[in-house]
Coordinates of C-alpha atoms in Angstrom, one line a residue:
X1 CA -32.4 130.6 -14.9
X2 CA -30.0 132.3 -12.4
X3 CA -26.7 133.5 -13.7
X4 CA -23.6 134.5 -11.7
X5 CA -20.2 135.8 -12.9
X6 CA -17.0 135.4 -11.0
X7 CA -13.9 137.5 -12.0
X8 CA -10.7 136.3 -10.3
X9 CA -7.7 138.6 -10.7
X10 CA -4.2 137.4 -9.9
X11 CA -0.8 138.9 -10.9
X12 CA -0.4 136.5 -13.8
X13 CA -3.9 136.3 -15.2
X14 CA -7.6 137.1 -15.0
X15 CA -10.0 134.2 -14.9
X16 CA -13.7 134.8 -15.7
X17 CA -16.3 132.1 -14.9
X18 CA -20.0 132.2 -15.9
X19 CA -22.3 130.0 -13.8
X20 CA -25.8 129.2 -14.8
X21 CA -28.0 127.3 -12.3
X22 CA -24.9 126.6 -10.2
X23 CA -23.0 124.9 -13.1
X24 CA -20.0 126.4 -15.0
X25 CA -20.9 127.0 -18.6
X26 CA -18.1 129.4 -19.7
X27 CA -14.5 130.0 -18.6
X28 CA -12.1 132.6 -20.0
X29 CA -8.5 133.1 -19.0
X30 CA -6.5 136.2 -20.0
X31 CA -2.8 136.3 -19.3
X32 CA -1.5 139.6 -18.0
X33 CA 0.0 141.6 -20.9
X34 CA -1.8 139.5 -23.6
X35 CA -1.8 141.2 -27.0
X36 CA -3.6 140.7 -30.2
X37 CA -7.2 140.2 -29.0
X38 CA -10.1 139.8 -31.4
X39 CA -11.4 143.3 -32.3
X40 CA -8.0 145.1 -32.0
X41 CA -7.4 147.5 -34.9
X42 CA -3.7 147.8 -36.1
X43 CA -1.8 149.8 -38.6
X44 CA 0.1 147.0 -40.4
X45 CA 2.7 146.8 -43.1
X46 CA 2.3 144.3 -46.0
X47 CA 5.3 142.0 -45.9
X48 CA 4.6 139.5 -48.7
X49 CA 2.0 139.0 -51.5
X50 CA 1.0 135.5 -52.2
X51 CA -0.8 135.5 -55.6
X52 CA -1.4 131.8 -55.6
X53 CA -3.4 132.0 -52.3
X54 CA -4.8 135.4 -53.3
X55 CA -3.7 136.6 -49.9
X56 CA -0.9 138.5 -48.2
X57 CA 1.1 138.4 -45.0
X58 CA 1.0 141.5 -42.9
X59 CA 3.3 142.6 -40.1
X60 CA 1.3 143.8 -37.1
X61 CA 4.1 143.3 -34.5
X62 CA 3.5 139.7 -33.7
X63 CA 6.4 137.2 -33.9
X64 CA 4.8 135.6 -37.0
X65 CA 3.2 137.7 -39.8
X66 CA -0.6 137.8 -39.8
X67 CA -2.7 136.4 -42.7
X68 CA -5.0 138.6 -44.8
X69 CA -7.1 136.9 -47.6
X70 CA -8.5 139.0 -50.4
X71 CA -12.1 138.0 -49.4
X72 CA -11.5 139.4 -45.9
X73 CA -10.5 142.8 -47.2
X74 CA -14.1 143.9 -47.5
X75 CA -15.9 145.7 -50.4
X76 CA -15.0 149.1 -49.0
X77 CA -11.3 148.5 -49.0
X78 CA -10.6 151.3 -51.5
X79 CA -12.5 153.8 -49.2
X80 CA -10.6 152.6 -46.2
X81 CA -7.3 153.2 -48.0
X82 CA -8.4 156.7 -49.0
X83 CA -9.3 157.4 -45.3
X84 CA -5.9 156.1 -44.2
X85 CA -4.1 158.2 -46.8
X86 CA -6.0 161.3 -45.7
X87 CA -5.4 160.7 -42.0
X88 CA -1.7 160.1 -42.4
X89 CA -1.1 162.9 -44.9
X90 CA 1.0 165.8 -43.6
X91 CA -1.1 168.2 -45.7
X92 CA -4.6 169.5 -45.0
X93 CA -7.0 168.9 -42.2
X94 CA -8.7 165.6 -41.1
X95 CA -11.8 164.7 -43.1
X96 CA -14.4 163.0 -40.8
X97 CA -15.8 159.7 -42.1
X98 CA -19.3 161.3 -42.5
X99 CA -17.8 163.8 -45.1
X100 CA -15.6 161.4 -46.9
X101 CA -16.6 160.6 -50.5
X102 CA -16.7 156.8 -50.8
X103 CA -14.8 155.0 -53.5
X104 CA -16.5 152.2 -55.6
X105 CA -16.5 148.8 -54.0
X106 CA -13.6 146.5 -55.0
X107 CA -14.4 143.5 -57.3
X108 CA -15.2 140.5 -55.1
X109 CA -13.6 138.2 -57.7
X110 CA -10.5 140.4 -58.1
X111 CA -6.8 139.7 -57.3
X112 CA -4.9 140.8 -54.3
X113 CA -2.1 142.2 -56.5
X114 CA -4.6 144.8 -57.8
X115 CA -5.0 146.2 -54.3
X116 CA -1.8 145.6 -52.3
X117 CA 1.9 145.9 -52.8
X118 CA 4.8 144.9 -50.5
X119 CA 5.7 147.6 -48.0
X120 CA 2.3 149.3 -48.1
X121 CA 0.6 150.4 -44.8
X122 CA -2.9 149.2 -44.3
X123 CA -5.5 149.2 -41.5
X124 CA -6.5 145.8 -40.3
X125 CA -8.5 144.2 -37.5
X126 CA -7.8 141.0 -35.6
X127 CA -10.4 138.4 -36.7
X128 CA -8.7 135.4 -35.0
X129 CA -6.1 135.4 -32.3
X130 CA -2.8 133.5 -32.8
X131 CA -3.5 129.8 -32.5
X132 CA -0.9 127.1 -32.2
X133 CA 1.9 127.8 -34.8
X134 CA -0.2 130.3 -36.8
X135 CA -0.1 134.1 -36.5
X136 CA -3.3 136.2 -36.2
X137 CA -6.0 136.1 -38.9
X138 CA -6.9 139.6 -40.2
X139 CA -9.8 141.4 -41.9
X140 CA -9.9 144.9 -43.4
X141 CA -13.7 145.1 -43.0
X142 CA -13.4 147.1 -39.7
X143 CA -16.1 147.1 -37.1
X144 CA -16.6 148.4 -33.5
X145 CA -18.9 146.3 -31.3
X146 CA -21.3 147.7 -28.7
X147 CA -23.9 146.1 -26.6
X148 CA -26.8 146.8 -28.9
X149 CA -25.1 147.2 -32.2
X150 CA -21.9 146.8 -34.3
X151 CA -20.7 149.9 -36.2
X152 CA -19.2 149.3 -39.6
X153 CA -17.4 152.4 -41.0
X154 CA -17.6 153.1 -44.8
X155 CA -20.8 151.0 -45.3
X156 CA -24.4 152.2 -45.5
X157 CA -26.0 148.7 -44.9
X158 CA -28.2 148.0 -42.0
X159 CA -28.5 144.3 -40.9
X160 CA -30.6 142.8 -38.1
X161 CA -29.8 139.8 -36.0
X162 CA -31.6 136.7 -37.1
X163 CA -32.4 135.9 -33.5
X164 CA -34.9 138.8 -33.4
X165 CA -37.7 136.8 -34.9
X166 CA -40.7 139.2 -34.9
X167 CA -41.0 140.9 -38.3
X168 CA -42.5 144.0 -36.6
X169 CA -39.6 144.4 -34.2
X170 CA -37.0 143.9 -37.0
X171 CA -38.7 146.5 -39.1
X172 CA -39.0 148.9 -36.1
X173 CA -35.3 148.7 -35.3
X174 CA -34.2 149.0 -39.0
X175 CA -36.3 152.1 -39.5
X176 CA -35.1 153.6 -36.2
X177 CA -31.4 153.1 -37.0
X178 CA -31.9 154.4 -40.5
X179 CA -33.3 157.6 -39.0
X180 CA -30.4 158.2 -36.6
X181 CA -27.4 156.7 -38.5
X182 CA -24.8 159.1 -39.8
X183 CA -23.7 158.9 -43.5
X184 CA -20.9 156.4 -44.4
X185 CA -21.7 154.2 -41.4
X186 CA -23.3 150.7 -41.5
X187 CA -24.9 149.1 -38.5
X188 CA -25.5 145.5 -37.5
X189 CA -28.3 145.4 -34.9
X190 CA -27.6 142.9 -32.2
X191 CA -30.2 140.7 -30.3
X192 CA -29.8 142.8 -27.1
X193 CA -31.4 145.8 -28.9
X194 CA -34.8 144.1 -29.0
X195 CA -37.4 146.3 -27.3
X196 CA -34.9 149.1 -26.6
X197 CA -35.9 152.8 -26.8
X198 CA -34.5 155.1 -29.4
X199 CA -32.7 157.1 -26.7
X200 CA -30.7 154.0 -25.6
X201 CA -29.7 153.1 -29.2
X202 CA -28.9 156.7 -30.2
X203 CA -26.6 157.1 -27.1
X204 CA -24.7 153.9 -28.0
X205 CA -24.5 154.8 -31.7
X206 CA -23.0 158.2 -30.8
X207 CA -20.5 156.6 -28.5
X208 CA -19.4 154.1 -31.1
X209 CA -19.0 156.8 -33.8
X210 CA -16.9 158.9 -31.3
X211 CA -14.8 155.9 -30.6
X212 CA -14.1 155.4 -34.3
X213 CA -13.4 159.1 -34.9
X214 CA -10.8 159.0 -32.1
X215 CA -8.6 156.9 -34.5
X216 CA -7.9 160.0 -36.6
X217 CA -5.4 161.8 -34.4
X218 CA -3.7 158.5 -33.5
X219 CA -3.0 157.6 -37.1
X220 CA -0.7 160.6 -37.4
X221 CA 1.5 159.3 -34.6
X222 CA 1.4 155.5 -35.0
X223 CA 4.2 153.9 -37.0
X224 CA 3.4 150.6 -38.7
X225 CA 3.2 148.1 -37.2
X226 CA 1.3 149.6 -34.3
X227 CA -2.0 149.4 -32.3
X228 CA -4.5 152.0 -33.4
X229 CA -7.6 151.1 -31.4
X230 CA -7.7 148.4 -28.7
X231 CA -10.7 146.3 -27.9
X232 CA -12.2 146.7 -24.4
X233 CA -10.7 144.6 -21.6
X234 CA -11.7 140.9 -21.8
X235 CA -13.8 141.4 -18.7
X236 CA -15.9 144.4 -20.1
X237 CA -16.2 142.9 -23.6
X238 CA -17.5 139.6 -22.1
X239 CA -20.0 141.5 -20.0
X240 CA -21.0 143.5 -23.1
X241 CA -21.8 140.2 -24.9
X242 CA -23.4 138.1 -22.2
X243 CA -24.9 140.5 -19.6
X244 CA -28.6 140.2 -19.0
X245 CA -30.8 141.7 -16.2
X246 CA -31.2 138.1 -14.9
X247 CA -27.6 138.2 -13.5
X248 CA -28.0 137.8 -9.8
X249 CA -24.4 138.5 -8.7
X250 CA -21.1 139.5 -10.2
X251 CA -18.2 138.8 -7.7
X252 CA -14.8 140.4 -8.2
X253 CA -11.7 140.0 -6.0
X254 CA -9.8 143.0 -7.3
X255 CA -10.9 146.6 -6.5
X256 CA -9.7 148.2 -9.7
X257 CA -11.6 145.7 -11.8
X258 CA -14.6 146.0 -9.4
X259 CA -14.7 149.8 -10.1
X260 CA -14.4 149.3 -13.8
X261 CA -17.3 146.7 -13.9
X262 CA -19.4 148.8 -11.5
X263 CA -19.1 151.8 -13.8
X264 CA -20.0 149.7 -16.9
X265 CA -23.1 148.2 -15.3
X266 CA -24.1 151.6 -14.0
X267 CA -24.0 152.8 -17.6
X268 CA -26.2 150.1 -19.1
X269 CA -28.4 149.0 -16.1
X270 CA -28.2 151.5 -13.2
X271 CA -30.7 149.6 -11.1
X272 CA -28.4 146.5 -11.2
X273 CA -25.4 148.3 -9.9
X274 CA -25.7 146.5 -6.5
X275 CA -25.3 143.1 -8.1
X276 CA -21.6 143.9 -8.5
X277 CA -19.9 142.7 -5.3
X278 CA -16.3 143.1 -4.1
X279 CA -14.9 139.8 -2.6
X280 CA -12.3 140.5 0.0
X281 CA -12.4 137.4 2.3
X282 CA -9.3 135.5 3.2
X283 CA -10.4 132.2 1.6
X284 CA -9.7 132.3 -2.2
X285 CA -12.9 133.1 -4.0
X286 CA -12.9 130.1 -6.3
X287 CA -12.4 127.8 -3.2
X288 CA -15.2 129.6 -1.3
X289 CA -17.8 129.0 -4.1
X290 CA -16.6 125.5 -5.1
X291 CA -15.5 126.7 -8.5
X292 CA -12.1 125.1 -8.5
X293 CA -13.6 121.7 -7.7
X294 CA -16.0 122.1 -10.7
X295 CA -13.2 123.1 -13.0
X296 CA -11.1 120.0 -12.0
X297 CA -14.1 117.8 -12.7
X298 CA -14.9 119.3 -16.1
X299 CA -11.6 119.6 -17.8
X300 CA -10.4 116.0 -17.8
X301 CA -10.3 113.7 -20.7
X302 CA -13.3 111.8 -19.2
X303 CA -16.4 113.8 -18.2
X304 CA -19.3 112.0 -16.5
X305 CA -22.8 113.4 -17.0
X306 CA -25.7 111.1 -16.0
X307 CA -26.1 107.8 -14.2
X308 CA -22.7 106.4 -15.0
X309 CA -22.7 107.6 -18.7
X310 CA -19.6 109.6 -19.7
X311 CA -17.8 111.5 -22.5
X312 CA -14.3 110.9 -23.7
X313 CA -12.9 114.1 -25.3
X314 CA -9.7 114.0 -27.5
X315 CA -8.1 116.9 -29.3
X316 CA -6.1 116.5 -32.5
X317 CA -4.4 119.0 -34.8
X318 CA -7.2 118.7 -37.4
X319 CA -10.4 118.4 -35.2
X320 CA -11.8 117.4 -31.9
X321 CA -13.4 114.0 -31.2
X322 CA -16.1 113.3 -28.6
X323 CA -17.1 109.7 -27.8
X324 CA -20.3 109.1 -26.0
X325 CA -20.3 106.0 -23.7
X326 CA -23.2 104.6 -21.6
X327 CA -20.8 103.1 -19.0
X328 CA -22.7 100.8 -16.6
X329 CA -26.0 102.6 -17.1
X330 CA -28.8 100.2 -18.1
X331 CA -32.5 100.3 -17.2
X332 CA -34.3 97.1 -16.5
X333 CA -37.1 96.5 -19.0
X334 CA -35.6 98.9 -21.6
X335 CA -34.2 97.6 -24.8
X336 CA -30.8 98.7 -26.2
X337 CA -32.3 101.2 -28.6
X338 CA -34.2 103.0 -25.9
X339 CA -31.2 103.1 -23.6
X340 CA -29.0 104.4 -26.4
X341 CA -31.5 107.2 -27.2
X342 CA -31.8 108.3 -23.6
X343 CA -28.0 108.5 -23.1
X344 CA -27.5 110.3 -26.4
X345 CA -30.2 112.9 -25.6
X346 CA -28.6 113.5 -22.2
X347 CA -25.1 113.7 -23.8
X348 CA -26.3 116.6 -26.0
X349 CA -26.7 118.9 -23.0
X350 CA -23.2 118.1 -21.7
X351 CA -21.6 118.3 -25.1
X352 CA -23.1 121.8 -25.7
X353 CA -21.8 122.8 -22.3
X354 CA -18.3 121.5 -23.0
X355 CA -18.0 123.3 -26.3
X356 CA -18.8 126.6 -24.7
X357 CA -16.7 125.8 -21.6
X358 CA -13.6 124.8 -23.5
X359 CA -14.3 127.2 -26.4
X360 CA -13.6 124.3 -28.8
X361 CA -13.6 125.5 -32.4
X362 CA -13.0 124.1 -35.9
X363 CA -14.4 120.7 -36.7
X364 CA -16.0 118.6 -33.9
X365 CA -16.9 114.9 -34.6
X366 CA -19.2 113.2 -32.1
X367 CA -19.5 109.5 -31.9
X368 CA -22.9 108.8 -30.4
X369 CA -24.1 105.3 -29.2
X370 CA -25.4 103.4 -32.2
X371 CA -29.1 103.7 -33.0
X372 CA -30.8 101.8 -35.8
X373 CA -34.0 103.8 -35.9
X374 CA -33.7 106.8 -38.2
X375 CA -36.4 108.6 -36.2
X376 CA -34.2 108.3 -33.1
X377 CA -31.2 109.7 -34.9
X378 CA -33.4 112.7 -36.0
X379 CA -34.4 113.3 -32.3
X380 CA -30.8 113.5 -31.3
X381 CA -30.1 115.9 -34.1
X382 CA -33.0 118.2 -33.1
X383 CA -31.9 118.0 -29.5
X384 CA -28.4 119.1 -30.3
X385 CA -29.7 122.0 -32.4
X386 CA -32.0 123.1 -29.5
X387 CA -29.2 123.1 -26.8
X388 CA -26.8 124.9 -29.1
X389 CA -29.1 127.8 -29.7
X390 CA -27.7 129.6 -26.7
X391 CA -24.2 129.4 -28.0
X392 CA -23.2 132.8 -29.2
X393 CA -20.3 131.5 -31.4
X394 CA -21.3 130.8 -35.0
X395 CA -21.7 127.1 -35.6
X396 CA -23.2 124.6 -38.1
X397 CA -24.6 121.1 -37.2
X398 CA -25.0 118.2 -39.7
X399 CA -27.5 115.4 -39.1
X400 CA -26.2 112.0 -37.7
X401 CA -24.9 109.6 -40.3
X402 CA -25.9 106.0 -40.5
X403 CA -23.0 105.2 -38.2
X404 CA -24.3 107.7 -35.6
X405 CA -21.5 110.2 -36.2
X406 CA -22.4 113.9 -36.0
X407 CA -20.2 116.7 -37.4
X408 CA -20.2 120.3 -36.0
X409 CA -18.2 123.2 -37.3
X410 CA -17.8 126.0 -34.7
X411 CA -16.0 129.3 -35.3
X412 CA -12.6 129.4 -33.7
X413 CA -11.3 132.9 -33.0
X414 CA -8.9 132.2 -30.1
X415 CA -7.1 129.1 -28.7
X416 CA -9.3 126.7 -26.8
X417 CA -9.2 126.6 -23.1
X418 CA -7.1 123.7 -21.9
X419 CA -6.5 123.3 -18.2
X420 CA -4.2 120.5 -17.1
X421 CA -5.9 119.0 -14.0
X422 CA -3.4 116.2 -13.5
X423 CA -1.3 116.9 -10.4
X424 CA 2.4 116.0 -10.0
X425 CA 3.2 113.7 -7.2
X426 CA 3.9 116.0 -4.3
X427 CA 5.6 113.3 -2.2
X428 CA 8.1 111.7 -4.5
X429 CA 8.4 114.5 -7.2
X430 CA 8.7 111.8 -9.8
X431 CA 11.6 110.0 -8.2
X432 CA 9.6 107.1 -6.7
X433 CA 11.2 107.7 -3.3
X434 CA 9.3 109.3 -0.5
X435 CA 10.7 111.6 2.3
X436 CA 9.2 111.0 5.7
X437 CA 5.8 112.9 5.7
X438 CA 6.0 113.3 9.5
X439 CA 8.8 115.9 9.0
X440 CA 6.5 118.2 6.9
X441 CA 5.2 120.1 10.0
X442 CA 8.7 120.5 11.2
X443 CA 9.6 122.1 7.9
X444 CA 6.8 124.6 8.2
X445 CA 7.8 125.3 11.8
X446 CA 11.4 126.0 10.7
X447 CA 10.2 128.5 8.0
X448 CA 7.9 130.2 10.5
X449 CA 10.8 130.7 12.9
X450 CA 13.0 132.1 10.1
X451 CA 10.2 134.6 9.0
X452 CA 9.7 135.9 12.5
X453 CA 13.3 135.8 13.8
X454 CA 15.3 136.8 10.7
X455 CA 12.8 138.6 8.5
X456 CA 11.0 140.3 11.4
X457 CA 7.5 140.0 10.1
X458 CA 4.6 140.5 12.4
X459 CA 2.2 138.2 10.7
X460 CA 2.2 135.0 8.5
X461 CA -0.5 133.6 6.3
X462 CA 0.2 130.0 5.2
X463 CA -1.7 128.4 2.4
X464 CA -1.7 124.6 2.6
X465 CA -3.7 121.6 1.2
X466 CA -7.1 121.1 3.0
X467 CA -5.8 117.8 4.5
X468 CA -2.8 119.6 6.1
X469 CA -5.0 122.4 7.2
X470 CA -7.3 120.0 9.1
X471 CA -4.2 118.3 10.7
X472 CA -2.7 121.6 11.9
X473 CA -6.0 122.7 13.4
X474 CA -7.0 119.4 15.0
X475 CA -7.9 119.4 18.7
X476 CA -7.9 121.9 21.5
X477 CA -4.1 121.9 21.7
X478 CA -3.6 122.0 18.0
X479 CA -0.2 122.5 16.3
X480 CA -1.3 125.9 15.1
X481 CA -2.3 127.0 18.6
X482 CA 1.1 125.9 19.9
X483 CA 2.9 127.9 17.2
X484 CA 0.9 131.0 18.2
X485 CA 1.7 130.6 21.9
X486 CA 5.4 130.1 21.1
X487 CA 5.8 133.2 19.0
X488 CA 3.0 135.4 20.4
X489 CA 2.4 136.6 16.9
X490 CA -0.4 136.2 14.3
X491 CA -0.2 133.0 12.3
X492 CA -3.1 132.1 10.0
X493 CA -3.5 128.8 8.1
X494 CA -5.8 128.8 5.0
X495 CA -6.9 125.7 3.1
X496 CA -6.3 126.0 -0.6
X497 CA -7.6 123.3 -3.0
X498 CA -5.0 124.4 -5.7
X499 CA -2.1 123.4 -3.5
X500 CA -0.6 119.9 -3.5
X501 CA -0.5 117.7 -0.4
X502 CA 3.0 118.4 0.9
X503 CA 3.3 122.0 -0.3
X504 CA 2.9 125.4 1.5
X505 CA 3.0 129.0 0.4
X506 CA 3.8 131.8 2.9
X507 CA 2.5 135.4 2.8
X508 CA 3.4 138.4 4.9
X509 CA 1.0 141.0 6.4
X510 CA 0.8 142.8 3.0
X511 CA -0.2 139.6 1.3
X512 CA 3.1 139.5 -0.6
X513 CA 4.4 135.9 -1.0
X514 CA 7.6 135.1 0.9
X515 CA 9.8 133.2 -1.5
X516 CA 12.4 130.8 0.0

């Protein structure tokens, strides 16, 4: 299976697209200046204790207070508090984690009033980003993720990913980590560590420990609420989780991000450094590789997947609903039960893809086409479990009910991806009245004249809809060629699928947009 990653950087956001076998399977958008990413560690201040919920609200600098439940505080909460007190105390020297004497674990059935009070400063980590009207969800069981392992300060436990199935490999990794792990640190061994040498694991373990220890000097200076340790950029953290040597290409259109990713790949797979490629062509990257077209086909309410069959995807406040429809698909000679089974099995592949693509979390209810045979319902259940195995997000799947309904719970740590693919009418702008379209080229010509005559630019790059692009370049004596002859200056017209029909964007020689 060939995999390619595309990282499209613009002033407002970074869009990361993962393609497997030429089909989009994951899409991540990060707005510029976004805060409160999963994994960020904050020094927060307890605002309110809620004994009835056995929880508290903590100020971490977000507009709404974050939520911390007693069960998310972790058994080593007392040791974490001791560490925080020592790090922020004006007396004495810092005590490294390895030399800290751990406190007894807190009672898992205890009350939050026994551990917290209003106004208290505590260290917390973002477990879920702000979603809808809710603030971030927090945990005090801190961890720092690497490619091969996750470091858990103040714990001595070693866990191994269940996806590493061989008993010999699990035992090898556990013994290996046990021999190199510092005191007062726990480790969760990730699937990517399978088969890795001790030198690779030791190098990453030391890097994670150093990253944690870098917190100490910061805690003296940070005032609650404040960020203590930020997660890696979304680009690098995604690469950390999904990168495999099978990646054939990583395309990036921003040189700073290109250098960051190149350095990261050089550190984990030096022989794959050349797979990172800087995209600097005039045509937008997503247009050049047909990604925009795929996105618009995949994010609608209706998604077709095989021979006329389609899904209808609805989102509610409580859960997501997916309806499987056979459409006009019917095979001559096949009975209804056989057709229903074939469509349902094919739907499993597309549903698994849509869950990853849209990052749908919480409760998902799938209404499959009715099947009366219990054995067929079991086949669909097994198929869904099989195709969901590659999903890195924690999930749980229940068998189909008698009415062919399936329930899936999928961990939700950030808002789902929701791209509005409906385009506003570029002609009437909602009024129902249309201006003469024949005047559109005159409007462009007028703005070209203004840019050259009044603004004194030497070059113009115009982004237009592909239909308009074809019209302006049609024939030997095209409209574009006539403009070039008239002004004796460089005029470029680029087709852009993201631009509406009667819309144009103008850029100068420095690729800065000219706003009218």
